[in-house]
XYZ file of C-alpha atoms in Angstrom:
708
model
C -74.141 -1.954 39.025
C -74.350 -2.644 42.675
C -71.471 -5.252 42.295
C -69.489 -2.709 40.424
C -70.239 -0.124 42.753
C -69.341 -2.434 45.706
C -66.137 -3.337 44.297
C -65.255 0.311 43.591
C -66.198 1.026 47.252
C -63.996 -1.882 48.631
C -61.117 -0.517 46.502
C -61.447 3.046 47.996
C -61.542 1.392 51.398
C -58.528 -0.660 50.858
C -56.630 2.390 49.882
C -57.771 4.240 53.055
C -56.841 1.397 55.335
C -53.462 1.145 53.735
C -52.771 4.877 53.921
C -53.409 4.915 57.684
C -51.515 1.570 58.280
C -48.468 3.047 56.299
C -48.457 6.171 58.328
C -48.156 4.474 61.493
C -45.778 1.895 60.296
C -43.598 4.760 58.662
C -43.318 6.762 61.872
C -42.681 3.671 63.971
C -40.081 2.391 61.602
C -38.229 5.818 61.194
C -37.885 6.172 64.945
C -36.316 2.691 65.290
C -34.271 3.275 62.143
C -32.730 6.529 63.296
C -31.787 5.182 66.913
C -30.451 2.072 65.415
C -28.425 3.880 62.686
C -26.758 6.304 65.316
C -25.712 3.423 67.592
C -24.413 1.321 64.548
C -22.588 4.169 62.924
C -20.949 4.922 66.224
C -19.820 1.256 66.812
C -18.409 0.803 63.219
C -16.435 4.162 63.301
C -14.952 2.845 66.581
C -13.918 -0.557 64.701
C -12.663 1.314 61.665
C -10.486 3.798 63.833
C -9.236 0.597 65.863
C -8.241 -1.189 62.593
C -6.638 2.095 61.216
C -4.491 2.403 64.192
C -3.362 -1.127 64.260
C -2.344 -1.006 60.695
C -0.443 2.463 61.030
C 1.428 1.022 63.893
C 2.225 -2.244 61.788
C 3.442 0.136 58.855
C 5.396 2.263 61.255
C 6.985 -0.788 62.653
C 7.780 -2.264 59.325
C 9.679 0.963 58.323
C 11.576 1.066 61.641
C 12.756 -2.583 61.186
C 14.059 -2.043 57.592
C 15.681 1.219 58.515
C 17.474 -0.569 61.476
C 18.342 -3.251 59.229
C 19.952 -1.005 56.586
C 21.914 0.775 59.266
C 23.088 -2.183 60.822
C 24.117 -3.880 57.308
C 25.782 -0.671 56.357
C 28.201 -0.985 59.339
C 28.864 -4.727 58.718
C 32.521 -5.396 57.821
C 31.376 -7.825 55.088
C 29.456 -5.163 53.456
C 32.242 -2.408 53.908
C 34.736 -5.060 52.342
C 32.488 -5.803 49.597
C 32.037 -2.214 48.871
C 35.632 -1.567 48.670
C 36.391 -4.757 46.457
C 33.643 -4.159 44.088
C 34.615 -0.573 43.456
C 38.216 -1.313 43.004
C 37.532 -4.473 40.708
C 35.242 -2.144 38.957
C 37.715 0.510 38.405
C 40.214 -1.870 37.172
C 38.268 -2.433 33.886
C 37.668 1.294 33.092
C 40.417 1.253 30.653
C 39.891 -2.086 28.973
C 39.037 -2.364 25.436
C 35.575 -3.851 24.717
C 35.076 -5.897 21.429
C 32.656 -4.528 19.218
C 30.455 -7.603 19.419
C 30.020 -6.956 23.029
C 28.402 -3.501 22.401
C 26.464 -4.993 19.476
C 24.977 -7.612 21.719
C 24.240 -5.274 24.523
C 22.413 -3.109 22.113
C 20.495 -6.093 20.805
C 19.347 -6.993 24.452
C 18.152 -3.525 24.859
C 16.384 -3.165 21.580
C 14.751 -6.627 21.633
C 14.241 -7.231 25.464
C 14.206 -4.075 27.618
C 12.969 -1.199 25.352
C 9.768 -3.111 24.223
C 8.825 -3.926 27.577
C 9.653 -0.304 28.401
C 7.466 1.201 25.931
C 4.380 -0.639 26.859
C 4.334 1.464 30.143
C 6.153 4.541 29.141
C 5.068 7.506 26.812
C 6.971 8.109 23.709
C 9.687 6.265 21.887
C 12.811 5.769 24.122
C 16.302 6.364 22.399
C 18.266 3.236 22.829
C 21.683 5.170 23.241
C 20.489 7.241 25.962
C 19.809 4.192 28.153
C 23.411 2.352 27.613
C 25.847 3.011 30.352
C 28.471 5.488 29.113
C 31.420 3.902 31.090
C 33.374 1.195 29.481
C 33.503 -0.797 32.555
C 29.525 -0.457 32.799
C 29.001 -1.743 29.338
C 31.530 -4.588 29.800
C 29.639 -5.985 33.013
C 26.323 -5.395 31.501
C 27.453 -7.653 28.660
C 28.520 -10.425 30.782
C 25.862 -10.172 33.496
C 22.807 -9.019 31.446
C 23.112 -9.399 27.700
C 25.313 -12.493 27.661
C 23.554 -13.925 30.795
C 21.616 -17.238 29.547
C 19.082 -16.844 32.385
C 15.901 -14.995 31.400
C 14.646 -11.627 32.250
C 13.647 -11.690 36.072
C 16.132 -14.471 36.695
C 19.233 -12.736 35.795
C 20.456 -12.969 39.561
C 20.745 -16.713 39.214
C 24.191 -16.305 37.612
C 26.863 -16.296 40.243
C 29.975 -16.210 38.190
C 30.559 -14.980 34.635
C 33.120 -16.432 32.297
C 35.162 -13.351 31.853
C 37.873 -14.552 34.550
C 38.143 -10.863 35.929
C 38.708 -9.958 39.603
C 35.238 -8.560 39.608
C 33.649 -11.806 38.663
C 35.666 -13.586 41.357
C 34.312 -11.259 43.973
C 31.056 -11.472 42.718
C 30.929 -15.140 42.953
C 31.935 -15.011 46.549
C 29.659 -12.144 47.730
C 26.529 -12.701 45.457
C 25.090 -15.882 46.950
C 25.288 -14.096 50.331
C 23.568 -11.044 49.257
C 20.955 -12.750 47.292
C 19.868 -14.833 50.365
C 19.665 -11.684 52.312
C 17.066 -10.138 49.900
C 15.230 -13.307 49.655
C 15.086 -13.695 53.618
C 14.167 -10.283 54.341
C 11.899 -9.893 51.404
C 13.628 -6.870 49.635
C 13.180 -6.517 45.940
C 16.872 -5.479 45.176
C 20.012 -4.594 46.821
C 22.352 -1.956 45.664
C 26.276 -1.011 46.133
C 26.854 2.458 44.852
C 30.314 3.957 44.988
C 30.947 7.819 45.930
C 30.996 8.703 42.121
C 27.476 7.407 41.754
C 28.072 4.151 40.019
C 26.125 1.264 40.981
C 28.852 -1.349 41.108
C 26.656 -4.116 42.313
C 23.146 -5.151 42.447
C 21.459 -8.557 43.034
C 18.748 -8.432 40.507
C 20.884 -7.292 37.575
C 18.308 -4.987 36.015
C 19.541 -2.394 33.488
C 20.507 0.107 36.377
C 23.393 -2.327 37.080
C 26.812 -0.383 36.579
C 25.079 2.792 35.495
C 26.136 6.272 36.864
C 23.208 8.003 38.896
C 24.912 11.363 38.370
C 25.405 10.926 34.450
C 23.476 8.014 33.091
C 19.883 7.497 32.108
C 18.542 7.137 35.473
C 19.976 10.397 36.994
C 16.422 11.692 37.542
C 15.152 8.297 39.269
C 14.043 8.540 42.943
C 17.006 6.169 43.662
C 19.423 8.822 42.056
C 17.880 11.527 44.390
C 18.122 9.258 47.568
C 21.684 8.496 46.622
C 22.593 12.324 46.406
C 20.872 12.972 49.706
C 22.817 10.224 51.339
C 25.960 11.463 49.902
C 25.517 15.018 50.767
C 24.453 14.278 54.402
C 27.892 12.584 55.286
C 26.368 11.406 58.434
C 26.743 8.091 60.300
C 24.021 6.089 61.645
C 22.014 7.400 58.999
C 19.358 5.927 56.827
C 16.501 7.589 54.622
C 13.603 6.308 52.730
C 12.247 7.889 49.476
C 8.647 7.624 48.239
C 7.530 5.444 45.599
C 7.979 6.587 41.862
C 7.810 4.704 38.499
C 11.433 3.118 38.162
C 12.370 2.577 34.448
C 14.566 -0.358 34.946
C 11.844 -2.278 36.683
C 9.738 -1.201 33.367
C 8.054 1.558 35.044
C 6.871 -0.386 37.927
C 6.328 1.725 41.291
C 9.428 1.413 43.336
C 10.493 3.071 46.764
C 13.944 2.669 48.180
C 15.994 3.024 51.400
C 19.566 3.656 51.781
C 22.407 4.213 54.252
C 25.917 5.542 53.777
C 28.913 3.175 54.052
C 31.949 4.306 56.068
C 35.506 2.904 56.345
C 36.444 4.568 59.752
C 35.869 8.162 58.702
C 35.641 7.828 54.931
C 32.515 7.450 52.904
C 33.255 4.959 50.460
C 29.651 4.133 49.097
C 25.938 3.821 49.729
C 24.057 0.645 50.449
C 20.328 0.836 49.057
C 17.466 -1.564 48.974
C 14.536 -1.547 46.587
C 11.575 -2.060 49.015
C 9.073 -4.858 48.240
C 5.568 -3.526 47.457
C 4.065 -7.051 48.431
C 5.252 -6.522 52.082
C 3.364 -3.122 52.417
C 0.508 -4.778 50.695
C 0.331 -7.790 53.019
C 0.171 -5.425 55.973
C -2.681 -3.289 54.682
C -4.465 -6.146 53.382
C -4.099 -8.531 56.333
C -2.402 -10.980 53.911
C -5.532 -10.762 52.023
C -7.827 -11.513 55.013
C -9.954 -8.447 54.991
C -12.937 -10.215 56.806
C -10.630 -11.512 59.585
C -9.444 -7.997 60.444
C -13.120 -6.996 60.750
C -13.346 -5.236 57.447
C -16.198 -7.551 56.138
C -16.854 -7.853 52.384
C -16.052 -4.218 51.261
C -13.817 -2.870 53.718
C -10.276 -2.151 53.236
C -7.305 0.067 54.572
C -4.897 1.634 52.215
C -2.354 4.313 52.031
C -2.331 7.488 49.893
C 0.634 9.964 49.257
C 0.779 13.635 49.136
C 0.148 13.442 45.448
C -3.124 11.696 46.268
C -1.923 8.552 44.634
C -2.441 5.246 46.183
C 0.863 3.697 47.973
C -0.938 0.267 48.696
C -3.117 -1.907 46.516
C -6.740 -1.555 46.527
C -8.892 -4.520 47.594
C -11.336 -4.254 44.786
C -8.467 -4.549 42.092
C -7.385 -7.786 43.984
C -10.604 -9.438 44.242
C -12.360 -8.267 41.145
C -10.037 -6.672 38.414
C -12.829 -6.544 35.876
C -15.318 -4.979 38.125
C -12.692 -2.455 39.266
C -11.769 -1.623 35.858
C -15.511 -1.145 34.951
C -15.844 1.165 37.871
C -13.034 3.281 36.682
C -14.368 3.698 33.336
C -17.652 4.747 34.685
C -15.967 7.572 36.562
C -14.223 8.713 33.142
C -10.721 7.126 33.803
C -8.820 7.009 30.522
C -8.190 3.472 29.190
C -4.366 4.197 29.147
C -4.447 4.442 33.004
C -6.669 1.317 33.144
C -4.175 -0.599 31.093
C -1.254 0.607 33.219
C -3.161 -0.624 36.228
C -3.886 -4.102 34.562
C -0.173 -4.282 33.188
C 1.325 -3.557 36.652
C -1.288 -5.501 38.571
C -1.343 -2.835 41.247
C -3.193 0.691 41.959
C 0.072 1.972 43.485
C 1.095 5.270 41.766
C -2.170 4.791 39.391
C -5.227 5.257 41.483
C -5.852 8.854 42.638
C -7.760 9.146 45.876
C -8.997 12.806 46.078
C -11.487 12.393 48.691
C -12.334 14.722 51.571
C -10.849 12.267 54.108
C -7.439 12.239 52.151
C -7.498 16.244 52.018
C -8.105 16.342 55.687
C -5.475 13.832 56.682
C -3.041 15.619 54.383
C -3.545 18.770 56.495
C -2.687 16.798 59.674
C -6.179 15.936 60.809
C -7.641 12.852 61.935
C -11.264 11.630 62.236
C -14.264 9.807 61.119
C -17.012 10.640 58.708
C -19.252 9.500 55.831
C -17.756 10.265 52.492
C -17.618 9.105 48.809
C -14.540 7.064 48.311
C -12.342 6.920 44.967
C -14.962 4.762 43.364
C -17.573 7.358 44.211
C -19.385 5.051 46.604
C -20.518 6.185 50.076
C -18.370 4.679 52.772
C -17.900 5.054 56.531
C -14.326 6.359 56.515
C -11.678 6.754 59.422
C -8.406 8.630 58.405
C -5.147 9.978 59.799
C -1.802 11.242 58.675
C 0.999 8.895 58.598
C 4.465 10.425 58.528
C 7.784 8.478 58.943
C 11.209 9.724 57.778
C 10.327 11.827 54.819
C 7.281 9.725 53.776
C 4.256 12.116 53.893
C 1.496 9.693 53.590
C -2.000 9.191 55.087
C -3.840 5.999 56.062
C -7.535 5.193 55.689
C -9.841 2.586 56.695
C -13.134 2.459 55.067
C -16.206 0.094 54.634
C -19.215 0.657 52.163
C -22.069 2.342 53.820
C -24.695 -0.368 52.689
C -22.610 -2.938 54.442
C -22.219 -1.208 57.509
C -25.898 -0.352 57.644
C -26.958 -3.840 56.527
C -28.211 -4.696 59.942
C -30.547 -1.640 60.383
C -31.706 -2.193 56.804
C -32.672 -5.732 57.696
C -34.494 -4.658 60.877
C -36.341 -1.849 58.638
C -37.250 -4.484 56.112
C -38.588 -6.879 58.856
C -41.051 -4.344 60.069
C -42.145 -3.106 56.689
C -42.678 -7.050 55.635
C -44.740 -7.796 58.863
C -46.941 -4.676 58.469
C -47.379 -5.320 54.773
C -48.519 -8.997 55.393
C -51.016 -7.481 57.947
C -52.495 -5.277 55.495
C -52.472 -7.945 52.764
C -54.517 -10.146 55.023
C -57.122 -7.429 55.586
C -57.649 -6.869 51.716
C -57.097 -10.349 50.506
C -60.761 -11.373 49.881
C -61.389 -8.147 47.982
C -58.401 -8.563 45.845
C -59.461 -12.154 44.920
C -62.930 -10.924 43.752
C -61.209 -8.154 41.733
C -58.791 -10.683 40.294
C -61.680 -12.907 39.085
C -63.131 -9.885 37.206
C -60.056 -8.715 35.360
C -58.567 -12.106 34.556
C -60.249 -12.079 30.919
C -58.901 -8.652 30.501
C -55.381 -9.745 31.716
C -55.334 -12.611 29.319
C -56.221 -10.392 26.364
C -53.601 -7.822 27.497
C -50.998 -10.746 27.748
C -51.683 -11.873 24.314
C -51.619 -8.404 22.841
C -48.046 -7.835 24.456
C -46.978 -11.012 22.986
C -47.931 -9.971 19.776
C -46.386 -6.560 20.131
C -43.039 -8.431 21.071
C -43.158 -10.357 17.750
C -44.680 -13.716 18.894
C -47.216 -14.026 16.197
C -48.768 -17.135 17.207
C -50.077 -16.130 20.479
C -53.622 -17.331 20.979
C -55.900 -16.191 23.798
C -57.518 -19.436 25.386
C -60.750 -17.693 26.354
C -63.862 -19.688 25.717
C -66.545 -17.930 27.646
C -69.888 -17.016 26.113
C -69.838 -13.170 27.024
C -68.477 -10.255 25.593
C -64.813 -10.965 26.758
C -65.327 -14.261 24.665
C -66.252 -12.586 21.536
C -63.447 -10.150 21.749
C -61.049 -13.153 22.236
C -62.370 -14.798 19.216
C -61.964 -11.744 16.759
C -58.505 -11.142 18.598
C -57.319 -14.747 17.475
C -58.541 -14.485 13.822
C -56.505 -11.229 13.682
C -53.415 -12.953 14.905
C -53.610 -15.967 12.707
C -54.054 -13.663 9.581
C -51.158 -11.545 10.662
C -49.029 -14.817 11.239
C -49.671 -16.019 7.835
C -48.890 -12.760 6.218
C -45.611 -12.320 8.079
C -44.580 -15.767 6.981
C -45.101 -14.852 3.257
C -43.111 -11.564 3.723
C -40.350 -13.272 5.631
C -39.784 -15.812 2.764
C -39.954 -12.954 0.146
C -37.356 -11.134 2.115
C -35.107 -14.349 2.235
C -35.353 -14.915 -1.418
C -34.470 -11.267 -2.233
C -31.525 -11.343 0.161
C -30.226 -14.489 -1.451
C -30.468 -12.908 -4.861
C -28.854 -9.679 -4.044
C -25.831 -11.682 -2.413
C -25.427 -13.594 -5.662
C -25.289 -10.490 -7.660
C -23.511 -8.003 -5.270
C -20.759 -8.023 -2.608
C -22.025 -8.513 0.962
C -21.535 -4.940 1.972
C -23.071 -3.495 -1.108
C -25.983 -5.917 -0.877
C -26.747 -4.710 2.692
C -26.692 -1.153 1.782
C -28.938 -1.785 -1.336
C -31.252 -3.689 0.948
C -31.639 -0.601 3.240
C -32.785 1.577 0.365
C -29.743 3.197 -0.967
C -29.771 3.526 -4.723
C -26.770 5.836 -5.807
C -24.029 3.501 -4.317
C -20.571 4.544 -5.166
C -17.425 5.089 -3.055
C -13.729 5.334 -3.372
C -11.663 2.543 -2.309
C -7.961 2.771 -1.291
C -5.390 0.154 -1.414
C -7.297 -2.928 -2.814
C -5.892 -5.896 -4.756
C -7.540 -6.631 -8.288
C -7.076 -9.844 -10.085
C -7.982 -10.119 -13.747
C -7.849 -13.216 -15.731
C -8.409 -14.467 -19.160
C -8.896 -18.284 -20.260
C -6.654 -18.830 -23.295
C -7.862 -21.396 -25.876
C -11.533 -21.257 -24.710
C -12.846 -19.154 -27.529
C -11.146 -21.708 -29.982
C -12.476 -24.616 -28.126
C -15.945 -23.229 -28.106
C -16.216 -23.211 -31.877
C -15.979 -27.085 -31.720
C -18.447 -27.460 -28.930
C -22.108 -26.933 -28.383
C -23.297 -23.809 -26.434
C -24.419 -26.317 -23.588
C -20.994 -27.919 -23.460
C -19.189 -24.631 -23.452
C -21.399 -23.177 -20.779
C -20.916 -26.326 -18.668
C -17.074 -25.979 -19.052
C -17.230 -22.392 -18.029
C -19.432 -22.852 -15.107
C -17.316 -25.507 -13.715
C -14.195 -23.447 -13.853
C -16.104 -20.255 -12.446
C -17.528 -22.033 -9.664
C -14.014 -23.411 -8.653
C -12.674 -19.886 -9.041
C -15.557 -18.447 -6.787
C -14.767 -21.173 -4.132
C -11.032 -20.267 -4.071
C -11.601 -16.400 -4.072
C -14.165 -16.800 -1.150
C -11.582 -18.811 0.795
C -9.096 -16.177 0.545
C -11.291 -13.189 1.118
C -11.663 -11.978 -2.502
C -15.061 -10.974 -3.889
C -15.989 -11.770 -7.527
C -17.127 -8.530 -9.345
C -18.149 -10.050 -12.737
C -17.282 -12.646 -15.362
C -17.173 -11.151 -19.165
C -17.126 -14.333 -21.255
C -13.938 -16.404 -20.271
C -12.575 -13.237 -18.221
C -12.710 -13.289 -14.435
C -12.507 -10.028 -12.317
C -12.230 -10.090 -8.474
C -11.153 -7.716 -5.849
C -9.607 -8.238 -2.318
C -10.353 -5.567 0.430
C -13.756 -4.455 -0.921
C -16.035 -5.278 1.844
C -13.582 -6.238 4.524
C -9.849 -4.608 4.629
C -7.083 -6.830 4.839
C -3.445 -5.921 5.560
C -2.000 -8.804 3.148
C -4.694 -8.280 0.242
C -1.750 -8.467 -2.201
C -0.453 -11.895 -0.963
C -4.167 -13.192 -0.947
C -4.482 -12.169 -4.634
C -1.093 -14.123 -5.495
C -2.502 -17.281 -3.528
C -5.830 -17.004 -5.493
C -3.835 -16.665 -8.722
C -1.740 -19.814 -8.058
C -4.971 -21.909 -7.139
C -6.440 -20.779 -10.462
C -3.523 -21.781 -12.272
C -3.521 -25.275 -10.626
C -7.437 -25.450 -11.162
C -7.083 -24.786 -15.033
C -4.093 -27.027 -15.412
C -5.699 -29.920 -13.518
C -9.037 -29.319 -15.570
C -7.441 -29.350 -18.799
C -5.341 -32.436 -17.944
C -8.373 -34.480 -16.585
C -10.589 -33.529 -19.896
C -7.817 -33.321 -22.484
C -8.484 -29.715 -23.115
C -6.169 -27.124 -24.512
C -7.075 -24.346 -21.901
C -4.627 -22.188 -20.170
C -5.001 -18.911 -18.161
C -3.236 -15.451 -18.127
C -3.684 -13.512 -14.821
C -2.867 -9.999 -14.049
C -2.663 -8.570 -10.432
C -2.391 -4.967 -9.145
C -2.952 -3.016 -6.112
C -4.258 0.602 -5.611
C -7.371 2.836 -5.506
C -10.438 2.163 -7.290
C -13.958 3.598 -7.559
C -16.935 1.009 -7.035
C -20.612 1.472 -7.470
C -23.896 0.331 -8.810
C -24.415 1.194 -12.439
C -27.741 1.321 -13.946
C -31.463 1.797 -12.653
C -33.776 -0.859 -14.051
C -30.984 -3.540 -14.555
C -28.341 -2.301 -12.422
C -24.877 -4.028 -11.918
C -22.006 -3.587 -9.728
C -18.727 -2.536 -11.264
C -15.408 -1.068 -10.394
C -13.218 1.054 -12.592
C -10.301 3.490 -12.425
C -6.676 3.416 -13.265
C -5.756 0.458 -11.025
C -8.436 -1.528 -13.100
C -6.922 -0.344 -16.427
C -3.505 -1.445 -15.340
C -4.775 -4.771 -14.405
C -6.265 -5.012 -17.729
C -3.141 -4.346 -19.392
C -1.228 -6.837 -17.223
C -3.583 -9.673 -18.032
C -3.400 -8.761 -21.605
C 0.464 -8.909 -21.594
C 0.766 -12.001 -19.487
C 1.756 -14.995 -21.215
C -0.618 -18.042 -21.023
C 0.047 -20.130 -17.488
C 1.593 -16.981 -16.059
C 0.877 -14.301 -13.504
C 2.023 -10.889 -14.253
C 1.865 -8.329 -11.276
C 2.415 -4.443 -11.255
C 5.440 -2.741 -9.832
C 3.380 -1.964 -6.589
C 2.692 -5.566 -5.853
C 6.187 -6.704 -6.890
C 7.685 -3.973 -4.323
C 5.517 -5.451 -1.371
C 5.925 -9.109 -2.242
C 9.368 -9.558 -3.566
C 10.562 -11.019 0.006
C 7.890 -13.816 -0.506
C 7.949 -14.539 -4.039
C 10.504 -14.821 -7.056
C 9.539 -12.542 -9.817
C 11.323 -11.783 -13.160
C 10.832 -8.680 -15.362
C 8.436 -9.073 -18.173
C 10.063 -9.997 -21.243
C 10.558 -7.160 -23.765
C 8.245 -9.074 -26.422
C 5.534 -9.282 -23.817
C 5.801 -5.885 -22.623
C 5.643 -4.339 -26.243
C 2.777 -2.242 -25.232
C 1.902 1.471 -25.172
C 2.584 2.963 -22.763
C 5.426 0.508 -21.758
C 4.237 -1.923 -18.919
C 6.418 -2.159 -15.789
C 5.411 -5.606 -14.921
C 6.761 -8.679 -13.073
C 6.328 -12.329 -13.883
C 5.807 -14.533 -10.919
C 8.100 -17.426 -11.074
C 7.839 -19.247 -7.482
C 7.550 -18.803 -3.712
C 10.787 -17.972 -2.011
C 12.386 -20.520 0.401
C 12.293 -19.464 4.204
C 15.943 -19.815 4.391
C 16.572 -17.400 1.454
C 17.400 -13.869 2.203
């Protein structure tokens, strides 16, 4: 009792010492932590503000450079001459006659290449006719430079000269290599020449906006069309304007921004020069060419742009570095799978990721500042934000870093203090803890063994051989475990035997439900394929054989049928003498269950023929196949069986009865679905002489791939 009392007192003393020590440590740590946190926050905010200002300057410089470049090119004599020549050459073909084959191939391109890609990103089903150019010349040039262009999608710009021998093609061959080099050298995505009537008479990249009219055709509501109309209406020299990002259908819905400038010949507006801005250049500036750490942003910092619609205008660092983790974060925030799929498909968060944070809200009001907020991932960050306005672009710029990384040094300092203090307290209480551990060691062993048994490990034996009460308790526990282990093995063996028996009698899905205790099993099944066969000649043959020989023949055939059925996903329902009934689509639905049933039937025909030939037996088989709805369930209580019934089964039986030996007779439903794959013939009248009249089709052969 004195020993137990002493241990109890020691435990209380340990608790008091730990309480006093903890209070002292916590006060000291809090004061140091608070001071360090304020200083570190101020330093990180200054660094973020510096990075943000630097990126803002780079972006503004980039836009100024491309504006100056666009203005300069629009005044270049070569651009002016090209605008005039392309417009004139385009107009010359407005009255030409387009062969029907041209229109047909152009429609085929839209239907097979463009629209399927567009539907992956656009909602609804696009109408083909609405995307085709209305002008004759537009369809003419789209045929030669897009539909009849042998280069793949994305490489159509590789064609310098088409084979139509038109004036336009000669002009194109002269200018196109030069303009292609311009967009490659300066990093533009595409270049456009647009006449005063709104027709895009030339592009480098040759997407489906080539030769369309921005006032009348499919892309009249695109941001390029809006920009063109602003330039046309301004009628001002030395003018260039940028329009914000928007999903651009010719680029399959990818985000696109444009810059454009008017082209004047002396005082006459003869067209508009436009460039599709490269997303990569903006991303390179904002990500520092993917070198965030070199920019002083650590492992979680980033700078990015947001538009007035609160959608990103540059890519998220976390999408670049960890797309799967980024998608997982969006799902946790309730973002729909449709939006996540669009982000993955485009490979960018531009115009896809909403950033509705307090920092964005303040910056859109024209304010700049720094504060701790939750970012678009709902993670606490240090954020520095400011507006970024440039020639119609109402954007904001943010530089952010995760709070956990920014405060990592102070967290480390705090942890060091706590660890040191904890080690000191552990040293004081070490001897008392050793004695306590020696006392509770037998109990811990018993607890460990009990937990192992509770977790299902039924061979857990406690190795405790003391002569005290703990030893007696351990022996009793081990005896209980051994007895439980033996009984569990017997139960598992019995369950395996029962499961094997059930799977041999019932389909897999039905057996599992029966194991769970369901008794009244019945369900309506839609669109399953039913195969019913009869061995012809077996009854007559069995009269000349012994019972053992008859059963052996039948067992061999049924076993072979079972293997074929299992291979093709069919499930045997039952055998009635020499009849064999199987269903496809019972446990596992298939889209091609009718074809699977035909394939099983063909295999069964070969099995019977080979079996008869090898043994010299006069056996054959008649097979009926139907597809439709059935009712399936377990019938009976004491000696239950699984069975199927319904009109589909009845018709299959009739088809089987009407089928000639060695044939496969299918219903009208199966014929209608598989007539493109197999040759069928109507059932002869003498075979169909049943009441009611059967509408069956006799399988003849598989169709050749070259047949219609």
